[in-house]
Amino acid sequence: MSLSADVDLRIGGLRLRAELDVGDDAAVAVVGPNGAGKTTLLRALAGLTPLDAGRVVIGGAVVDDPRAGVRVPTEERRVGVVFQEPRLFDHLTSLQNVAFGLRARGASRTEARAGAAGWLERVGLAHVAGLRPRQLSGGQAQRVALARTLATEPAVLLLDEPLASVDATARADLRHLLRQELRRYPGSRLIVTHDPVEAAALADRLVVLEDGRVTQQGPLSEVTARPRSAWVAEMVGLNLLEGTASGRSVVAGAGAVVSTATSLTGPVFVAFRPNAVTLHRRAPEGSARNVWEGRVSELHPAGDRARVRFEGPVALVAEVTAGAVADLALADGGRVWASVKATDVEVYPA
Amino acid sequence: MPAAVPAVLAAAGVVFVGLPLVGLLERVSWSSLGSELSAHDAYVALRLSLETSLGALAVAVAFGLPLAWVLARRTFPGRALVRALVVLPMVLPPVVGGIALLYAFGRRGLAGQLLYDLTGWRLVFNTSGAVLAEAFVSMPFLVVTAEAAFRSMDRRAEEAAATLGAGPAYRFWRVTLPAVAPALGAGAALTWARALGEFGATITFAGNLPGVTQTSPLLIYLDIESGHETTALALSLVLLLVSLGVLVGLRQRWLGNP
């Protein structure tokens, strides 16, 4: 079923004001920095945190609308939630944990046990059916939690950083399982994450939430190619400048001019990959090039490459070979020229 | 030298608490213990104690548990006042509690009069009066432990249960109650032990009728007064053993890890 929401609430120091639409069969990842309100948004959708205003609609039915006095309690919303931590019931075995939701919704003991056993099998944990949560590893516990949620056949599925509590070794396996199950799951899926790899693996659309507001949303490929905020640019590893275009040149923030291959007018974003930036010790010559003079402020070697932070009329990150670092003696600081070809620059309306 | 002062005072404290117990055990007539306890009066008093204390525990759970829940989970004006009121019998002299009960539930009391007029039922000089007196005094132990448990338990499991389709009642029975069960067990044990030992409120409110309101502590007092020392000692030994039993049962929670 589909999910659409217009959430307006205040909690602590956060004002969350976000609109969201997740189609019938869509998987959306909500990404954003810590404290942006991602978890709060998910809790509001599940009915765990009340709205001040706005509405939440699940499968065409309004489940939350404070102005109209509508507030369907969580247990009647049919939202499945996988929390950051497994939140299993300590006094129940794995099997009983998975059977819990089925029992709560009225299944007989036998039916619930049979259903739960099937789900444990499906997540590869039939052998821990009789164990209690304390006896499970972190990865196993989160698998049981996933099975417990999916067993109730929720109308929409909400996942709040489902891999966060799992250690690195178990993470790849669990991600693989999640990917598989999310693909099989028939309704809207919403995954909160701050990990771009997780987002790319589990979702086909991105919603970027920053400081309680949606700053960008769209298909994964579009958001990663055309970031609209510094946070997104950083997440996808692009340099991002904001400026005003007239024709094929853009005046960026501090008065630097960027030549582009595309002609636009008005406020624009300019994005380019760090490995499209070349560094020089002398002013370079060439056509259709953007050249800025500045200095190296930071140098991070990573294998045979290095990430170099450049401060000039614009601030940017360049990715160069370790050989270039040595040849240019970049570690010494001093004067440096950075250049980017106009054809390597992506420009799009702000 | 000053370093030894706390140790000496501590040792004195242990002797102060321990000596009376030694005195009691020393005077118990072990050979006649069986016959003393199976004698009619003693047997009746013990049985009555067991019945009334369990009855008091049932009353304390029936009213104290919801009360603890409301105090822990709801906010309402006057909550602090309600909490203070409910806990008051813990520090109130039991005899004062007994008198207060008399003016409330006695035959001429606020509610007692009405109850008598309507049903002809009276609590005074009646076993249910003894239950009431014991419940009045012991219920705070249950409320205090249960409220702390409801307040401090991990609420996240309750949220998870809601997302799985469990309504409030189902959540309470299947998630909340199992989570607080160990604390509730401890609270119930304390409550029961307090009810079992109740003296002041019971004798003041319910009276001292053999077989009706004369519980073990009342009989012990009467026996000591009337020179039946061996019976009093035998009953005292039973109550002491019960207290020790409760303490051992609560060892994990209250005495820490040995």
Coordinates of C-alpha atoms in Angstrom, one line a residue:
Chain A
M1 CA 0.0 0.0 0.0
S2 CA 1.1 3.6 -0.5
L3 CA 2.1 6.0 2.1
S4 CA 1.8 9.8 2.0
A5 CA 2.5 12.2 4.8
D6 CA 2.7 15.8 5.7
V7 CA 4.3 15.9 9.0
D8 CA 4.5 19.0 11.2
L9 CA 5.7 18.6 14.8
R10 CA 8.0 20.0 17.4
I11 CA 10.0 17.8 19.8
G12 CA 12.8 19.0 21.9
G13 CA 14.8 21.5 19.9
L14 CA 13.7 20.0 16.6
R15 CA 11.0 21.4 14.3
L16 CA 10.1 18.7 11.7
R17 CA 8.2 19.9 8.7
A18 CA 8.3 17.3 6.0
E19 CA 6.2 16.1 3.1
L20 CA 6.7 12.6 1.8
D21 CA 5.1 10.3 -0.8
V22 CA 6.0 6.7 -1.1
G23 CA 4.3 4.9 -4.0
D24 CA 2.6 1.6 -3.8
D25 CA 5.6 -0.5 -4.6
A26 CA 8.4 2.0 -3.9
A27 CA 11.4 1.8 -1.7
V28 CA 12.5 5.2 -0.3
A29 CA 15.5 5.9 1.7
V30 CA 15.4 8.9 4.1
V31 CA 19.0 10.1 4.5
G32 CA 20.4 13.1 6.3
P33 CA 22.8 14.1 9.0
N34 CA 22.4 13.1 12.7
G35 CA 19.7 15.0 14.4
A36 CA 17.9 16.0 11.2
G37 CA 14.7 14.3 12.4
K38 CA 14.8 11.1 10.4
T39 CA 13.9 8.8 13.3
T40 CA 11.3 11.3 14.5
L41 CA 9.7 11.3 11.0
L42 CA 9.5 7.5 11.1
R43 CA 8.1 7.5 14.6
A44 CA 5.4 10.0 13.5
L45 CA 4.4 7.8 10.6
A46 CA 4.1 4.8 12.9
G47 CA 2.1 6.8 15.4
L48 CA 4.7 6.6 18.1
T49 CA 5.2 10.4 18.1
P50 CA 2.2 12.6 17.8
L51 CA 1.9 15.3 15.0
D52 CA 1.1 18.9 15.8
A53 CA -0.4 19.4 12.4
G54 CA -0.5 17.7 9.0
R55 CA -1.7 14.3 8.1
V56 CA -0.5 10.7 7.5
V57 CA -2.3 8.6 4.9
I58 CA -1.7 4.9 4.6
G59 CA -3.3 3.0 1.7
G60 CA -5.8 5.8 1.1
A61 CA -6.9 5.9 4.8
V62 CA -6.2 8.9 7.0
V63 CA -4.5 7.6 10.1
D64 CA -3.3 10.9 11.6
D65 CA -4.8 14.3 11.2
P66 CA -4.7 16.3 14.5
R67 CA -6.8 19.2 13.1
A68 CA -9.6 16.7 12.2
G69 CA -9.1 14.9 15.5
V70 CA -8.0 11.7 13.8
R71 CA -5.3 9.6 15.5
V72 CA -5.3 5.9 14.7
P73 CA -3.2 4.2 17.4
T74 CA 0.0 2.4 16.3
E75 CA -1.4 -1.1 16.7
E76 CA -4.2 -0.4 14.2
R77 CA -2.0 1.3 11.5
R78 CA -0.5 -1.9 10.2
V79 CA 2.9 -0.3 10.0
G80 CA 5.8 -2.7 10.4
V81 CA 8.8 -1.2 12.0
V82 CA 12.3 -2.5 12.3
F83 CA 14.0 -0.4 14.9
Q84 CA 17.7 0.4 15.2
E85 CA 18.1 -2.1 18.0
P86 CA 16.2 -5.4 17.8
R87 CA 13.9 -4.7 20.7
L88 CA 13.0 -8.3 21.1
F89 CA 11.0 -9.5 24.1
D90 CA 13.5 -10.8 26.6
H91 CA 11.2 -13.3 28.2
L92 CA 10.2 -15.0 24.9
T93 CA 12.1 -17.4 22.7
S94 CA 13.0 -16.4 19.1
L95 CA 10.0 -18.4 17.9
Q96 CA 7.6 -16.8 20.4
N97 CA 9.0 -13.4 19.4
V98 CA 8.2 -13.9 15.8
A99 CA 4.8 -15.4 16.7
F100 CA 3.9 -12.4 18.9
G101 CA 2.5 -10.2 16.2
L102 CA 0.4 -13.1 14.8
R103 CA -1.0 -13.9 18.2
A104 CA -1.7 -10.2 18.9
R105 CA -3.7 -10.0 15.7
G106 CA -5.7 -13.0 16.7
A107 CA -4.0 -16.1 15.2
S108 CA -4.4 -19.3 17.1
R109 CA -1.4 -20.6 19.0
T110 CA -0.8 -23.3 16.4
E111 CA -1.2 -21.0 13.4
A112 CA 1.1 -18.4 15.0
R113 CA 3.8 -21.0 15.8
A114 CA 3.7 -22.5 12.3
G115 CA 3.9 -19.0 10.7
A116 CA 6.7 -18.0 13.0
A117 CA 8.7 -21.2 12.3
G118 CA 8.3 -20.5 8.5
W119 CA 9.7 -17.0 8.9
L120 CA 12.6 -18.1 11.1
E121 CA 13.5 -20.6 8.4
R122 CA 13.2 -17.9 5.8
V123 CA 15.8 -15.6 7.6
G124 CA 18.0 -18.6 8.1
L125 CA 17.5 -19.0 11.9
A126 CA 15.4 -22.1 12.3
H127 CA 18.2 -23.4 14.6
V128 CA 17.8 -20.7 17.2
A129 CA 14.0 -21.0 17.5
G130 CA 14.2 -22.1 21.1
L131 CA 16.8 -19.5 22.2
R132 CA 16.1 -16.3 24.1
P133 CA 17.3 -12.9 22.8
R134 CA 20.2 -12.8 25.3
Q135 CA 21.6 -16.0 23.7
L136 CA 21.6 -14.5 20.2
S137 CA 24.3 -12.5 18.4
G138 CA 23.5 -9.0 17.4
G139 CA 23.1 -10.0 13.8
Q140 CA 20.8 -12.9 14.7
A141 CA 18.7 -10.7 17.0
Q142 CA 18.1 -8.2 14.2
R143 CA 17.2 -11.0 11.8
V144 CA 14.6 -12.3 14.3
A145 CA 13.3 -8.7 14.6
L146 CA 13.0 -8.5 10.8
A147 CA 11.1 -11.8 10.7
R148 CA 8.9 -10.7 13.5
T149 CA 7.9 -7.6 11.6
L150 CA 7.5 -9.2 8.2
A151 CA 5.4 -12.0 9.7
T152 CA 2.6 -9.5 10.5
E153 CA 2.3 -8.6 6.8
P154 CA 2.3 -4.9 7.4
A155 CA 0.8 -2.5 4.9
V156 CA 3.9 -0.4 4.9
L157 CA 7.4 -1.2 6.2
L158 CA 9.5 1.3 8.1
L159 CA 13.1 0.6 8.9
D160 CA 15.2 2.8 11.2
E161 CA 18.9 2.2 10.5
P162 CA 18.4 -1.5 10.6
L163 CA 22.1 -2.2 10.3
A164 CA 23.3 0.3 12.9
S165 CA 23.3 -2.1 15.9
V166 CA 25.1 -4.9 14.0
D167 CA 28.8 -5.3 13.9
A168 CA 30.7 -5.0 10.7
T169 CA 31.2 -8.7 10.1
A170 CA 27.5 -9.5 10.2
R171 CA 26.5 -6.4 8.4
A172 CA 27.1 -7.6 4.8
D173 CA 25.0 -10.7 5.4
L174 CA 22.2 -8.8 7.0
R175 CA 22.3 -6.2 4.2
H176 CA 22.0 -8.9 1.7
L177 CA 19.0 -10.4 3.5
L178 CA 17.3 -7.0 3.9
R179 CA 17.8 -6.4 0.2
Q180 CA 16.3 -9.7 -0.7
E181 CA 13.3 -9.3 1.7
L182 CA 12.7 -5.7 0.7
R183 CA 12.5 -6.8 -2.9
R184 CA 9.9 -9.4 -2.1
Y185 CA 7.9 -7.2 0.2
P186 CA 4.8 -6.0 -1.7
G187 CA 4.1 -2.5 -0.1
S188 CA 5.8 0.8 0.4
R189 CA 9.1 0.7 2.1
L190 CA 10.9 3.5 3.9
I191 CA 14.4 3.1 5.2
V192 CA 16.0 5.7 7.4
T193 CA 19.8 5.7 7.1
H194 CA 22.8 7.9 7.2
D195 CA 24.8 5.4 5.1
P196 CA 24.8 6.0 1.4
V197 CA 25.8 2.4 0.7
E198 CA 22.8 1.2 2.6
A199 CA 20.6 3.7 0.8
A200 CA 21.9 2.6 -2.6
A201 CA 21.5 -1.1 -1.7
L202 CA 18.0 -0.9 -0.3
A203 CA 16.1 2.0 -2.0
D204 CA 15.4 3.4 -5.5
R205 CA 14.4 6.9 -4.3
L206 CA 16.1 9.2 -1.9
V207 CA 14.6 11.8 0.4
V208 CA 17.2 14.0 2.0
L209 CA 16.2 15.4 5.4
E210 CA 18.3 18.2 6.9
D211 CA 17.4 20.1 10.0
G212 CA 13.8 18.9 9.9
R213 CA 13.2 19.8 6.3
V214 CA 13.3 17.9 3.0
T215 CA 16.1 19.5 1.1
Q216 CA 16.1 17.2 -1.9
Q217 CA 14.3 14.1 -3.2
G218 CA 14.2 12.0 -6.3
P219 CA 15.5 8.9 -7.9
L220 CA 18.8 7.6 -6.5
S221 CA 20.7 8.4 -9.8
E222 CA 19.5 11.9 -10.0
V223 CA 20.2 12.8 -6.4
T224 CA 23.7 11.4 -6.5
A225 CA 24.5 13.2 -9.8
R226 CA 22.9 16.5 -8.9
P227 CA 23.2 17.2 -5.2
R228 CA 21.4 20.2 -3.9
S229 CA 23.1 20.7 -0.6
A230 CA 26.5 20.5 0.9
W231 CA 25.6 17.5 2.9
V232 CA 24.4 15.5 -0.1
A233 CA 27.4 16.5 -2.1
E234 CA 29.7 15.3 0.7
M235 CA 27.7 12.1 1.0
V236 CA 28.0 11.3 -2.7
G237 CA 31.5 12.6 -2.9
L238 CA 31.1 15.5 -5.3
N239 CA 32.3 19.1 -5.2
L240 CA 29.3 21.5 -5.1
L241 CA 29.3 25.2 -5.7
E242 CA 26.3 27.6 -5.8
G243 CA 26.2 30.5 -8.2
T244 CA 24.4 32.6 -10.8
A245 CA 24.7 31.6 -14.4
S246 CA 24.6 33.7 -17.5
G247 CA 25.2 31.6 -20.6
R248 CA 28.2 29.4 -20.2
S249 CA 29.7 31.0 -17.2
V250 CA 28.7 30.9 -13.6
V251 CA 29.7 33.4 -10.9
A252 CA 30.1 31.3 -7.8
G253 CA 30.0 32.6 -4.2
A254 CA 33.2 34.5 -3.7
G255 CA 33.3 36.0 -7.3
A256 CA 35.1 33.0 -8.9
V257 CA 33.9 32.4 -12.4
V258 CA 33.2 28.8 -13.6
S259 CA 33.0 28.0 -17.3
T260 CA 30.5 25.3 -18.2
A261 CA 29.6 23.4 -21.3
T262 CA 25.8 24.0 -20.8
S263 CA 24.1 27.3 -21.1
L264 CA 21.8 28.4 -18.3
T265 CA 20.5 31.6 -16.7
G266 CA 19.8 32.4 -13.0
P267 CA 20.7 30.6 -9.8
V268 CA 22.4 27.3 -10.4
F269 CA 24.4 24.5 -8.7
V270 CA 27.7 23.4 -10.2
A271 CA 29.0 19.9 -9.4
F272 CA 32.1 18.1 -10.4
R273 CA 34.0 15.0 -9.3
P274 CA 37.2 15.3 -7.2
N275 CA 39.1 13.3 -9.7
A276 CA 38.2 15.7 -12.5
V277 CA 40.3 18.3 -10.7
T278 CA 44.0 18.6 -11.7
L279 CA 46.5 20.4 -9.6
H280 CA 49.5 22.3 -10.9
R281 CA 52.6 24.1 -9.5
R282 CA 52.5 26.7 -12.3
A283 CA 49.6 28.5 -13.9
P284 CA 48.4 26.0 -16.6
E285 CA 47.5 26.9 -20.2
G286 CA 44.7 25.3 -22.2
S287 CA 41.2 25.9 -23.6
A288 CA 37.8 25.7 -21.8
R289 CA 39.5 25.3 -18.5
N290 CA 38.6 26.6 -15.1
V291 CA 41.7 27.6 -13.3
W292 CA 41.9 28.9 -9.7
E293 CA 44.9 29.9 -7.7
G294 CA 45.1 29.0 -4.0
R295 CA 46.7 26.7 -1.5
V296 CA 46.5 23.2 -0.2
S297 CA 44.9 23.1 3.3
E298 CA 44.6 19.4 3.9
L299 CA 46.1 16.2 2.5
H300 CA 44.6 12.7 3.1
P301 CA 46.5 9.9 1.4
A302 CA 44.3 6.8 0.7
G303 CA 46.2 4.0 -1.0
D304 CA 47.7 5.1 -4.3
R305 CA 45.4 8.2 -4.4
A306 CA 45.2 11.2 -2.2
R307 CA 42.3 13.6 -1.3
V308 CA 43.5 17.2 -1.3
R309 CA 41.5 20.0 0.1
F310 CA 42.1 23.2 -1.9
E311 CA 41.3 26.7 -0.7
G312 CA 41.1 29.5 -3.3
P313 CA 38.4 31.6 -4.8
V314 CA 36.4 28.4 -4.4
A315 CA 36.9 25.6 -1.9
L316 CA 37.1 22.1 -3.3
V317 CA 38.4 18.6 -3.0
A318 CA 40.7 17.2 -5.6
E319 CA 41.6 13.5 -5.9
V320 CA 45.0 13.0 -7.3
T321 CA 47.5 10.1 -7.6
A322 CA 50.1 9.6 -4.9
G323 CA 52.7 10.2 -7.7
A324 CA 51.2 13.7 -8.3
V325 CA 51.5 14.5 -4.6
A326 CA 55.2 13.7 -4.7
D327 CA 55.9 15.3 -8.0
L328 CA 54.2 18.5 -7.0
A329 CA 55.5 18.4 -3.4
L330 CA 51.9 19.2 -2.3
A331 CA 52.7 18.5 1.3
D332 CA 54.9 21.6 1.5
G333 CA 51.8 23.9 1.1
G334 CA 52.5 27.0 -0.9
R335 CA 50.9 28.2 -4.1
V336 CA 48.9 25.8 -6.2
W337 CA 46.6 26.0 -9.3
A338 CA 43.5 23.8 -9.6
S339 CA 41.9 23.3 -12.9
V340 CA 38.7 21.6 -14.1
K341 CA 37.5 21.1 -17.7
A342 CA 34.3 22.8 -18.5
T343 CA 33.0 19.5 -19.9
D344 CA 33.5 17.8 -16.5
V345 CA 31.3 20.3 -14.8
E346 CA 27.6 19.5 -14.3
V347 CA 25.4 22.6 -14.0
Y348 CA 21.7 22.6 -13.1
P349 CA 19.2 25.1 -11.9
A350 CA 19.1 25.7 -8.1
Chain B
M1 CA 42.9 4.6 66.7
P2 CA 40.1 6.7 65.1
A3 CA 40.1 4.2 62.2
A4 CA 38.8 1.5 64.5
V5 CA 35.9 3.6 65.7
P6 CA 33.5 2.9 62.8
A7 CA 34.3 -0.8 63.0
V8 CA 33.6 -0.9 66.7
L9 CA 30.3 0.9 66.3
A10 CA 29.3 -1.3 63.4
A11 CA 30.0 -4.4 65.6
A12 CA 27.9 -2.9 68.3
G13 CA 25.1 -2.4 65.8
V14 CA 25.3 -6.0 64.7
V15 CA 25.1 -7.2 68.3
F16 CA 22.2 -4.8 68.9
V17 CA 20.2 -6.4 66.1
G18 CA 21.5 -9.9 66.6
L19 CA 21.3 -10.4 70.3
P20 CA 17.5 -10.3 70.6
L21 CA 17.3 -13.0 67.9
V22 CA 19.8 -15.1 69.9
G23 CA 17.7 -14.5 73.0
L24 CA 14.6 -15.7 71.3
L25 CA 16.2 -18.8 69.9
E26 CA 17.8 -19.6 73.2
R27 CA 14.5 -19.6 75.0
V28 CA 12.5 -21.6 72.5
S29 CA 11.5 -24.9 73.9
W30 CA 12.5 -27.1 71.0
S31 CA 11.2 -30.3 72.4
S32 CA 7.6 -29.1 72.8
L33 CA 7.6 -27.0 69.6
G34 CA 5.5 -29.4 67.6
S35 CA 2.8 -29.7 70.3
E36 CA 2.7 -25.9 71.0
L37 CA 2.1 -25.2 67.3
S38 CA -0.5 -27.8 66.9
A39 CA -2.4 -26.7 70.0
H40 CA -5.8 -25.3 69.0
D41 CA -5.2 -21.6 69.7
A42 CA -1.9 -21.4 68.0
Y43 CA -3.0 -23.4 65.0
V44 CA -6.0 -21.3 64.5
A45 CA -4.0 -18.1 64.8
L46 CA -1.4 -19.3 62.3
R47 CA -4.1 -20.3 59.9
L48 CA -5.9 -17.0 60.3
S49 CA -2.6 -15.1 59.8
L50 CA -2.0 -17.0 56.6
E51 CA -5.5 -16.3 55.3
T52 CA -5.7 -12.7 56.2
S53 CA -2.2 -11.9 55.0
L54 CA -2.8 -13.5 51.6
G55 CA -6.2 -11.7 51.5
A56 CA -4.4 -8.4 52.2
L57 CA -1.9 -9.2 49.5
A58 CA -4.7 -9.8 47.1
V59 CA -6.3 -6.5 48.0
A60 CA -3.0 -4.7 47.7
V61 CA -2.4 -6.1 44.3
A62 CA -5.9 -5.5 43.1
F63 CA -5.8 -1.8 44.0
G64 CA -2.1 -1.1 44.3
L65 CA -1.1 -2.4 40.9
P66 CA -3.4 -0.1 38.9
L67 CA -2.5 2.7 41.3
A68 CA 1.2 2.2 40.7
W69 CA 0.6 2.1 36.9
V70 CA -1.3 5.4 37.0
L71 CA 1.3 7.0 39.1
A72 CA 4.1 5.8 36.9
R73 CA 2.6 6.4 33.5
R74 CA 0.0 9.2 33.7
T75 CA 0.5 12.8 34.4
F76 CA -2.4 14.5 36.2
P77 CA -2.7 17.4 38.6
G78 CA -2.1 16.4 42.2
R79 CA -0.1 13.3 41.3
A80 CA 2.6 14.1 43.9
L81 CA -0.1 14.5 46.5
V82 CA -1.7 11.1 45.6
R83 CA 1.6 9.4 45.8
A84 CA 2.3 10.9 49.3
L85 CA -1.1 9.9 50.5
V86 CA -0.7 6.3 49.3
V87 CA 2.7 5.9 50.9
L88 CA 1.6 7.5 54.1
P89 CA 0.7 4.2 55.9
M90 CA 4.3 3.2 55.5
V91 CA 5.4 5.8 58.1
L92 CA 2.1 6.2 60.0
P93 CA 2.0 4.5 63.4
P94 CA -0.1 1.4 62.8
V95 CA -2.3 2.1 65.8
V96 CA -3.2 5.6 64.3
G97 CA -4.0 3.8 61.1
G98 CA -6.3 1.5 63.0
I99 CA -8.1 4.4 64.6
A100 CA -8.4 6.1 61.2
L101 CA -9.9 3.0 59.7
L102 CA -12.4 2.8 62.6
Y103 CA -13.7 6.3 61.7
A104 CA -13.9 5.4 58.1
F105 CA -15.0 1.8 58.0
G106 CA -16.2 1.2 61.6
R107 CA -19.9 0.8 62.2
R108 CA -20.3 4.5 62.8
G109 CA -17.6 5.4 60.3
L110 CA -18.0 7.5 57.2
A111 CA -18.3 4.5 54.9
G112 CA -18.9 1.8 57.5
Q113 CA -22.3 3.2 58.5
L114 CA -23.5 3.3 55.0
L115 CA -22.2 -0.2 54.3
Y116 CA -23.9 -1.5 57.5
D117 CA -27.2 0.3 56.6
L118 CA -27.2 -1.0 53.1
T119 CA -26.0 -4.6 53.6
G120 CA -25.9 -5.3 57.4
W121 CA -22.3 -6.1 56.9
R122 CA -19.7 -4.8 59.3
L123 CA -15.9 -5.0 59.1
V124 CA -15.1 -4.5 62.7
F125 CA -14.7 -7.7 64.7
N126 CA -14.8 -9.5 61.4
T127 CA -12.0 -11.3 59.5
S128 CA -12.5 -9.0 56.5
G129 CA -11.7 -6.2 58.9
A130 CA -8.4 -7.8 59.7
V131 CA -7.7 -8.2 56.0
L132 CA -8.5 -4.5 55.5
A133 CA -6.3 -3.4 58.3
E134 CA -3.4 -5.5 57.0
A135 CA -3.9 -4.3 53.4
F136 CA -4.0 -0.6 54.6
V137 CA -0.6 -1.0 56.2
S138 CA 1.1 -3.1 53.6
M139 CA -0.2 -1.8 50.3
P140 CA 2.4 1.0 50.1
F141 CA 5.2 -1.6 49.8
L142 CA 3.5 -2.9 46.6
V143 CA 2.8 0.5 45.2
V144 CA 6.3 1.8 45.7
T145 CA 8.1 -1.2 44.2
A146 CA 5.6 -1.6 41.3
E147 CA 5.7 2.1 40.5
A148 CA 9.5 2.1 40.4
A149 CA 9.4 -0.9 38.1
F150 CA 6.8 0.5 35.7
R151 CA 8.8 3.8 35.6
S152 CA 12.2 2.3 35.0
M153 CA 11.4 -0.5 32.6
D154 CA 12.5 -0.3 29.0
R155 CA 9.5 1.2 27.2
R156 CA 11.0 0.4 23.8
A157 CA 9.6 -3.2 23.9
E158 CA 6.1 -1.8 24.4
E159 CA 6.5 0.4 21.3
A160 CA 7.7 -2.6 19.3
A161 CA 4.6 -4.5 20.5
A162 CA 2.3 -1.8 19.4
T163 CA 3.9 -1.8 15.9
L164 CA 3.2 -5.6 15.8
G165 CA -0.5 -4.9 16.4
A166 CA -0.8 -5.4 20.1
G167 CA -3.3 -3.1 21.8
P168 CA -2.9 -1.6 25.3
A169 CA -4.3 -4.6 27.2
Y170 CA -2.3 -7.2 25.2
R171 CA 0.8 -5.1 25.6
F172 CA 0.3 -4.9 29.4
W173 CA -0.2 -8.6 29.9
R174 CA 2.3 -9.9 27.4
V175 CA 5.1 -7.3 27.5
T176 CA 4.9 -4.9 30.5
L177 CA 3.9 -7.4 33.2
P178 CA 6.6 -10.0 32.3
A179 CA 9.2 -7.2 32.2
V180 CA 8.3 -6.0 35.7
A181 CA 7.6 -9.5 37.1
P182 CA 10.8 -9.9 39.2
A183 CA 10.3 -6.5 40.8
L184 CA 6.6 -7.2 41.4
G185 CA 7.5 -10.5 43.0
A186 CA 9.8 -8.7 45.4
G187 CA 7.2 -6.1 46.1
A188 CA 4.6 -8.8 46.8
A189 CA 6.9 -10.6 49.2
L190 CA 7.5 -7.4 51.2
T191 CA 3.8 -6.6 51.2
W192 CA 2.9 -10.1 52.4
A193 CA 5.6 -10.1 55.1
R194 CA 4.4 -6.7 56.3
A195 CA 0.8 -7.9 56.4
L196 CA 1.7 -11.1 58.2
G197 CA 3.4 -9.1 61.0
E198 CA 0.7 -6.5 61.3
F199 CA -0.4 -5.8 64.9
G200 CA -1.4 -2.3 65.7
A201 CA -3.9 -1.5 63.1
T202 CA -5.5 -4.9 63.3
I203 CA -6.0 -5.0 67.0
T204 CA -7.3 -1.4 67.0
F205 CA -9.7 -1.8 64.1
A206 CA -10.6 -5.4 63.9
G207 CA -10.3 -6.4 67.5
N208 CA -8.8 -9.5 69.1
L209 CA -11.4 -12.3 68.6
P210 CA -9.9 -15.8 68.6
G211 CA -10.5 -17.5 65.2
V212 CA -11.9 -14.3 63.7
T213 CA -9.4 -11.5 64.0
Q214 CA -6.8 -12.9 66.4
T215 CA -3.8 -13.3 64.1
S216 CA -0.4 -14.7 65.3
P217 CA 1.1 -11.4 66.4
L218 CA -2.0 -10.7 68.5
L219 CA -1.9 -14.2 70.1
I220 CA 1.9 -13.8 70.8
Y221 CA 1.2 -10.6 72.6
L222 CA -1.7 -12.1 74.6
D223 CA 0.3 -15.2 75.5
I224 CA 3.3 -13.2 76.7
E225 CA 0.9 -11.0 78.8
S226 CA -0.8 -14.0 80.3
G227 CA 2.3 -16.1 81.0
H228 CA 2.0 -18.6 78.1
E229 CA 5.6 -18.0 77.2
T230 CA 6.3 -21.2 75.3
T231 CA 3.4 -20.7 72.9
A232 CA 4.4 -17.1 72.2
L233 CA 8.0 -18.3 71.6
A234 CA 6.9 -21.1 69.2
L235 CA 4.8 -18.6 67.2
S236 CA 7.5 -16.1 67.2
L237 CA 9.9 -18.6 65.8
V238 CA 7.5 -19.4 62.9
L239 CA 7.2 -15.6 62.1
L240 CA 11.0 -15.3 62.3
L241 CA 11.5 -18.2 59.9
V242 CA 9.0 -16.7 57.5
S243 CA 10.8 -13.3 57.6
L244 CA 14.1 -15.1 57.0
G245 CA 12.5 -17.0 54.1
V246 CA 11.3 -13.8 52.5
L247 CA 14.8 -12.3 52.9
V248 CA 16.5 -15.2 51.3
G249 CA 13.9 -15.1 48.5
L250 CA 14.8 -11.5 47.9
R251 CA 18.5 -12.0 48.3
Q252 CA 19.3 -11.4 44.6
R253 CA 17.5 -8.1 44.6
W254 CA 18.2 -6.7 48.0
L255 CA 21.4 -8.1 49.3
G256 CA 23.3 -7.7 46.1
N257 CA 25.6 -10.4 44.7
P258 CA 27.4 -12.3 47.4

